[in-house]
Short mmCIF file of C-alpha atoms in Angstrom, two decimals:
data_model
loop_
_atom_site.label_atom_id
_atom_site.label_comp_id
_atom_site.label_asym_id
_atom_site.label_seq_id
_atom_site.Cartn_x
_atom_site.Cartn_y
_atom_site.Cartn_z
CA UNK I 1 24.80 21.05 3.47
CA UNK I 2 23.84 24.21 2.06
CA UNK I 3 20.15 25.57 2.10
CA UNK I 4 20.13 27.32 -1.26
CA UNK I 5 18.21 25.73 -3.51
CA UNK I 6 21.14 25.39 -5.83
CA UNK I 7 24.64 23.14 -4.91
CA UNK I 8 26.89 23.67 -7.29
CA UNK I 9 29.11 21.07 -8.19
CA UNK I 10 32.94 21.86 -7.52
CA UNK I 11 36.52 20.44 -9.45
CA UNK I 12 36.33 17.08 -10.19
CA UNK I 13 33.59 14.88 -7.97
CA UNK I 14 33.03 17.10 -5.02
CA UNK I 15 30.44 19.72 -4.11
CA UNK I 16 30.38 23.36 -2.65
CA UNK I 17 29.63 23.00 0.99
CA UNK I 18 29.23 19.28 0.65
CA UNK I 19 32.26 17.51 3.07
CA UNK I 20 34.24 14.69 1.79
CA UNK I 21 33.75 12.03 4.56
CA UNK I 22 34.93 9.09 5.15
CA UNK I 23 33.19 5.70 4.06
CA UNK I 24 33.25 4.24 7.91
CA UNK I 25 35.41 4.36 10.93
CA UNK I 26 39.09 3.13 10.19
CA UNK I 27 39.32 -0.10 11.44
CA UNK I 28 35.49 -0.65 11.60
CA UNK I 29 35.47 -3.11 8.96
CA UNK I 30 37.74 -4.17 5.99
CA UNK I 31 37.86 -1.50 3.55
CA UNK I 32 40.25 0.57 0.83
CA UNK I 33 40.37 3.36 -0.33
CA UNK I 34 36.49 4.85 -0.41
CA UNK I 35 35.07 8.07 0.67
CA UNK I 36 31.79 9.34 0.84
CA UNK I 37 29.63 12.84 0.31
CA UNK I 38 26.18 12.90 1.37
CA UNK I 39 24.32 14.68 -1.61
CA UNK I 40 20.23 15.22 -0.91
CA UNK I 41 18.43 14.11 2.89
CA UNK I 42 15.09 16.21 1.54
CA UNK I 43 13.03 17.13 4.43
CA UNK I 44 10.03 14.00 5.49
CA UNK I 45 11.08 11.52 2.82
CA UNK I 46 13.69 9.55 5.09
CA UNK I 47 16.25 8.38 2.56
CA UNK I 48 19.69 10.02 1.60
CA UNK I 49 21.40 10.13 -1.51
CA UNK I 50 25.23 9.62 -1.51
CA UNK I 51 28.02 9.93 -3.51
CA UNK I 52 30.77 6.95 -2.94
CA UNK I 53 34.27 6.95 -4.79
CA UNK I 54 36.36 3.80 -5.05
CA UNK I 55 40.20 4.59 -5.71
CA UNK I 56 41.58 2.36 -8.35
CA UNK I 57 42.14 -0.87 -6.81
CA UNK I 58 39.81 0.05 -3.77
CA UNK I 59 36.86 -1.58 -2.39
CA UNK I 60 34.22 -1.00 0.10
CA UNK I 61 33.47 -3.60 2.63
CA UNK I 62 31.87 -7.03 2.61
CA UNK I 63 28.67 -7.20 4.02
CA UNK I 64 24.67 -7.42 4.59
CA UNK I 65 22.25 -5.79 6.76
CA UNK I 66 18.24 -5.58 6.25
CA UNK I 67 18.79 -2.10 4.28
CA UNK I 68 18.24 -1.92 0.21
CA UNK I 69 20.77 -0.21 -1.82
CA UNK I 70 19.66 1.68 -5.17
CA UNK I 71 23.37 1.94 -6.89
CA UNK I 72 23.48 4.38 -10.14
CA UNK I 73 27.27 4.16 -11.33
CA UNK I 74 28.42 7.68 -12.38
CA UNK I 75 32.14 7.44 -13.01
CA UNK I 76 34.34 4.55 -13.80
CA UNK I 77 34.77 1.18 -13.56
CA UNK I 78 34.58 -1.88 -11.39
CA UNK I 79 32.91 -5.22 -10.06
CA UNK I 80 30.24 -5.65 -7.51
CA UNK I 81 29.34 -8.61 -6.10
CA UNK I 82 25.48 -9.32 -5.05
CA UNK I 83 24.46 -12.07 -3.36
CA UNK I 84 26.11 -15.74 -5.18
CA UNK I 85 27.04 -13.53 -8.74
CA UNK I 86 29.21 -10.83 -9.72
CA UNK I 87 28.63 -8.24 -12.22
CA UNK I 88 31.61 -5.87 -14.46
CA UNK I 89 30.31 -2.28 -13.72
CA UNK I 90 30.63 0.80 -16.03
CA UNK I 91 29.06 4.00 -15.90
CA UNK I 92 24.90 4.55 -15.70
CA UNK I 93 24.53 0.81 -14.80
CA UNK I 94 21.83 0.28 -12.04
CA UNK I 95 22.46 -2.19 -9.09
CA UNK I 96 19.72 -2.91 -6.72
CA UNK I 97 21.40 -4.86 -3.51
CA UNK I 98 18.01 -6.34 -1.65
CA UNK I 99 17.80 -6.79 2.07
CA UNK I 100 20.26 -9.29 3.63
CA UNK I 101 21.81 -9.95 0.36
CA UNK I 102 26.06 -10.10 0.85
CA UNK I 103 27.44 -7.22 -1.64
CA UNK I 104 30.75 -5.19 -2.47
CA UNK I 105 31.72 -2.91 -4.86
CA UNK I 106 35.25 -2.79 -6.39
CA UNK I 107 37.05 -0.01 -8.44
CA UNK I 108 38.75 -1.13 -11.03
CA UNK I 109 42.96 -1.70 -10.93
CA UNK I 110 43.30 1.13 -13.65
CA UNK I 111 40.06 3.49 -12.63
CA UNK I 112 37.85 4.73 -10.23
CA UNK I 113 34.28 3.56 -9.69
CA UNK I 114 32.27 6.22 -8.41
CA UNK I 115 28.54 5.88 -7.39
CA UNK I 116 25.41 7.04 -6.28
CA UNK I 117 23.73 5.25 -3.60
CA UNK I 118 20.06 5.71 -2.07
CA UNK I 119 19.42 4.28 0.88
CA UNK I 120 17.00 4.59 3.99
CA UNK I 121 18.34 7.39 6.66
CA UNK I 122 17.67 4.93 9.13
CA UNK I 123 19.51 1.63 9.17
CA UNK I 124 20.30 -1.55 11.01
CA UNK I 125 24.26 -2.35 11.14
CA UNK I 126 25.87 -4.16 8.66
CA UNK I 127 26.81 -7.96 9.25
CA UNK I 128 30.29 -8.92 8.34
CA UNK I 129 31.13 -12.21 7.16
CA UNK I 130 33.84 -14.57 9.27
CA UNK I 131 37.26 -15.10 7.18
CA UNK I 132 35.96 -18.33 5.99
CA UNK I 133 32.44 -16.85 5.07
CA UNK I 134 34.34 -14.33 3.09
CA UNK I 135 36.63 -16.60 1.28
CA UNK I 136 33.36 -18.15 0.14
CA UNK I 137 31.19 -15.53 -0.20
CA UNK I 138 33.44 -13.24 -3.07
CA UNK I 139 34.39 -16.70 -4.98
CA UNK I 140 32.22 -15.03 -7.63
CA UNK I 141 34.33 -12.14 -7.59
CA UNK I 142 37.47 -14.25 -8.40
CA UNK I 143 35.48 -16.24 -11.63
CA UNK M 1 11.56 -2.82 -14.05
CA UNK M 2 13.71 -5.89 -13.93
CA UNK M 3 14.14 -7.69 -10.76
CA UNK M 4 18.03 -9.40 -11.37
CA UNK M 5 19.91 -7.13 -9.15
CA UNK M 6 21.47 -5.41 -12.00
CA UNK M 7 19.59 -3.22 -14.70
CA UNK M 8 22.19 -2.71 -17.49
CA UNK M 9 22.59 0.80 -19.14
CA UNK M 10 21.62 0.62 -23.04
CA UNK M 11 22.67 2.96 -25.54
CA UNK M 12 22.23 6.48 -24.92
CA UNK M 13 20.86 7.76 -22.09
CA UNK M 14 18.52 4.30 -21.75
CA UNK M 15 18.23 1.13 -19.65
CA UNK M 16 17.70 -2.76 -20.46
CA UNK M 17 13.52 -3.18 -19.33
CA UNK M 18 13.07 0.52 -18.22
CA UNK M 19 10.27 2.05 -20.21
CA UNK M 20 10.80 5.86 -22.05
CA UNK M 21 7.46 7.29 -20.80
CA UNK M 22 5.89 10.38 -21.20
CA UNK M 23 6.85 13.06 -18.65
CA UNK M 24 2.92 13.92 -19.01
CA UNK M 25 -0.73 13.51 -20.19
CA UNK M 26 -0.71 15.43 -23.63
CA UNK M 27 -2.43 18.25 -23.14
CA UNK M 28 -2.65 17.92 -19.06
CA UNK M 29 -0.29 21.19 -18.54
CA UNK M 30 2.55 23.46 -20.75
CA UNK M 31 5.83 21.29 -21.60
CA UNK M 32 8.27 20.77 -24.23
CA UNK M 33 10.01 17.17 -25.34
CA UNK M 34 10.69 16.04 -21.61
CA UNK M 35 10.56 12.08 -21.42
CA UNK M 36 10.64 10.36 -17.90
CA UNK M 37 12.15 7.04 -17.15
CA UNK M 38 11.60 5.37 -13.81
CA UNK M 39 15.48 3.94 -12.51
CA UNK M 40 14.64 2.85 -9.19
CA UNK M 41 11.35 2.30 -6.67
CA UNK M 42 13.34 0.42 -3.60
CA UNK M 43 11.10 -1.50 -1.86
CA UNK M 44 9.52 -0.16 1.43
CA UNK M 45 11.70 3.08 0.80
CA UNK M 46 8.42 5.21 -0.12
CA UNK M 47 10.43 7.00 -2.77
CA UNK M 48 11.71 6.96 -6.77
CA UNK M 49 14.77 8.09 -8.69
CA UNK M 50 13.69 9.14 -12.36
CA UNK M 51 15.72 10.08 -15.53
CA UNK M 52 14.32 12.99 -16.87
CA UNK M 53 15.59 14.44 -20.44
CA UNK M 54 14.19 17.72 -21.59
CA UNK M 55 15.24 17.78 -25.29
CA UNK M 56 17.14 21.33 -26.57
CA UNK M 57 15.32 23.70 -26.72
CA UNK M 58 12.35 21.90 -24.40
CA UNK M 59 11.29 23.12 -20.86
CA UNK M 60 9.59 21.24 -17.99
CA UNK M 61 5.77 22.22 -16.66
CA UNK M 62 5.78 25.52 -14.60
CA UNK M 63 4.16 24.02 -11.18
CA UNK M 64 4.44 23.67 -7.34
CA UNK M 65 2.96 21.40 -5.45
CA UNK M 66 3.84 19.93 -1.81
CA UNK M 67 6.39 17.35 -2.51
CA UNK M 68 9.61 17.81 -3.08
CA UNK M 69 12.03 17.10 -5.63
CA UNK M 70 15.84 16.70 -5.12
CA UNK M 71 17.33 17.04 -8.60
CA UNK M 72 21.02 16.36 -10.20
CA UNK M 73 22.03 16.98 -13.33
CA UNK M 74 23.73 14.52 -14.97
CA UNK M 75 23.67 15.41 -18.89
CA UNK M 76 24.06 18.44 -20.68
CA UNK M 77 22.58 22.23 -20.02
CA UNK M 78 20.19 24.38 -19.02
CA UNK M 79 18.36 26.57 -16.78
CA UNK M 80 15.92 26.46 -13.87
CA UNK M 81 13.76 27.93 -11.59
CA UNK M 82 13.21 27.86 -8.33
CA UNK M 83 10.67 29.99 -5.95
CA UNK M 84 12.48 34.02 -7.66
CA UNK M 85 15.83 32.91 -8.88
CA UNK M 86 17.28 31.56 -11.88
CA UNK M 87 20.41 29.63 -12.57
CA UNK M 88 22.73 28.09 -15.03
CA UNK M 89 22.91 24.31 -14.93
CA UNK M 90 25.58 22.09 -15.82
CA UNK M 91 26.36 18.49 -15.34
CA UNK M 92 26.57 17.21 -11.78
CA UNK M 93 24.66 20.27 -10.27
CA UNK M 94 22.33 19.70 -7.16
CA UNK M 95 18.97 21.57 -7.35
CA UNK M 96 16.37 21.28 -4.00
CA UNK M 97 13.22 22.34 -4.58
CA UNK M 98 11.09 22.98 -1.16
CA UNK M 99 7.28 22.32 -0.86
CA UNK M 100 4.61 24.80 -3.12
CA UNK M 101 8.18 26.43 -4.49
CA UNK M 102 7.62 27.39 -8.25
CA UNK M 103 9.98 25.82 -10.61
CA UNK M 104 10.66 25.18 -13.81
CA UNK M 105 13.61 23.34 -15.98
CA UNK M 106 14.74 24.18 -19.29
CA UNK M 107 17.25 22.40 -21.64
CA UNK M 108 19.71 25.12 -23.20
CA UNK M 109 19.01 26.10 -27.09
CA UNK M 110 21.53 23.76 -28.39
CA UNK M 111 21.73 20.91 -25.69
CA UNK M 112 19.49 18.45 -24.01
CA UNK M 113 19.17 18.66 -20.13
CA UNK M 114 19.17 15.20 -18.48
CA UNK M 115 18.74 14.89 -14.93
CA UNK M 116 18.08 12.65 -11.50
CA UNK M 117 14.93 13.85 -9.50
CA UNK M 118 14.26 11.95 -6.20
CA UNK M 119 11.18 12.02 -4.99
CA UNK M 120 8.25 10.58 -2.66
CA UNK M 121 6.27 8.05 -4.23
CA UNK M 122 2.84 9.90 -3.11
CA UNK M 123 3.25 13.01 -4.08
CA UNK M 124 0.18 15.60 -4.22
CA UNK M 125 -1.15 17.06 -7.17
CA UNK M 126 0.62 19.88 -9.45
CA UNK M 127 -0.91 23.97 -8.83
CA UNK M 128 -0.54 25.59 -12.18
CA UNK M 129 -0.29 29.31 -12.64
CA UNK M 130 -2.70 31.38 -14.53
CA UNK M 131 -0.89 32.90 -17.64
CA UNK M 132 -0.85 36.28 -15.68
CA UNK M 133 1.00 34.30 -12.65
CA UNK M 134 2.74 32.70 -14.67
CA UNK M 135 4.43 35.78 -16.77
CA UNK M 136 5.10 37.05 -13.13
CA UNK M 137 6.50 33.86 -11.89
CA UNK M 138 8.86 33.05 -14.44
CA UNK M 139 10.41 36.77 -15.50
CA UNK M 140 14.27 35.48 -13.11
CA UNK M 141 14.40 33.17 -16.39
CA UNK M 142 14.38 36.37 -18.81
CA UNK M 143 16.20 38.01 -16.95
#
């Protein structure tokens, strides 16, 4: 990341100097389409702020771990599931996901869903839920 | 702040339960039609995200202080500045401002200026500049 004081944004949802990574290992976990910019780590205060874009029709994996999410959607549409409800999503809506809580965003079929996401720069691993536990789990998704 | 995992946006730049506050004390230090809304305070994270709008025409305090504030603009135009330098903002813009930096943000004539600004949930107080500093300090905006 760039040192200036000043980022500059660049075409469409990317940065100058920021790299467009992606959102975990392939084959890590179940996942589609979802990349991932890491936007402010400021020096002592041990949290990052990211940038996460779901393709149309992606999703980001299924999962819980002791770290809290602070989600700010900034582009698009989609879904996310928290815990046993799910929630339509459209820009400047808020989504806290607390500790140990099952969650997963979805981009809509016709549009994006691009967020912001604070966490803690240190965090445990993510659990990942057993076929059947998932079936389960996203039923709210499906309602 | 509500505690459902998701805090709905409302119209305008607002949210469902988040409180418009003052950005200051009346009177406490120079400012300009800035309001302050607090989005997130994740627990055992230490830190907040705020929504800041600085009306047109309407400036933030002149200050440094310690803490840090990581800053993205997500509405509108302006200006700011940071330590000597000025620059043109425009939505999605990153701005870092490092400890006992001056800085200062201003909302363009004819548009509001509505931004993100992560920072520790301690922070130390504000240094003000005498008017002579202060003439000194912020000439990169005239110029």
């Amino acid at each position: 990341m760039d040192h200036e004081p000043l980022v500059r944004r660049a075409a469409g949802w990317n940065w100058e100097g920021v790299d467009v990574l992606r959102y975990k290992e392939e084959g890590a976990a179940p996942f589609r389409d979802v990349t991932r910019q890491v936007l402010f780590e400021p020096p002592g205060l041990g949290v990052q702020l990211r940038y996460f874009e779901v393709a149309a029709g992606g999703h980001t994996t299924l999962e819980r771990h002791e770290h809290v999410h602070a989600v700010m959607v900034v582009r698009g549409r989609g879904r996310c599931l928290v815990g046993d409800r799910a929630w339509d999503l459209a820009e400047r809506d808020l989504v806290n996901v607390p500790p140990m809580t099952w969650h997963q965003f979805h981009a809509a079929a016709d549009a994006p869903l691009g967020f912001l996401c604070l966490v803690s720069s240190e965090r445990d691993r993510p659990q990942l839920p057993t076929p059947d536990e998932a079936q389960a789990v996203s039923a709210p998704l499906r309602g």
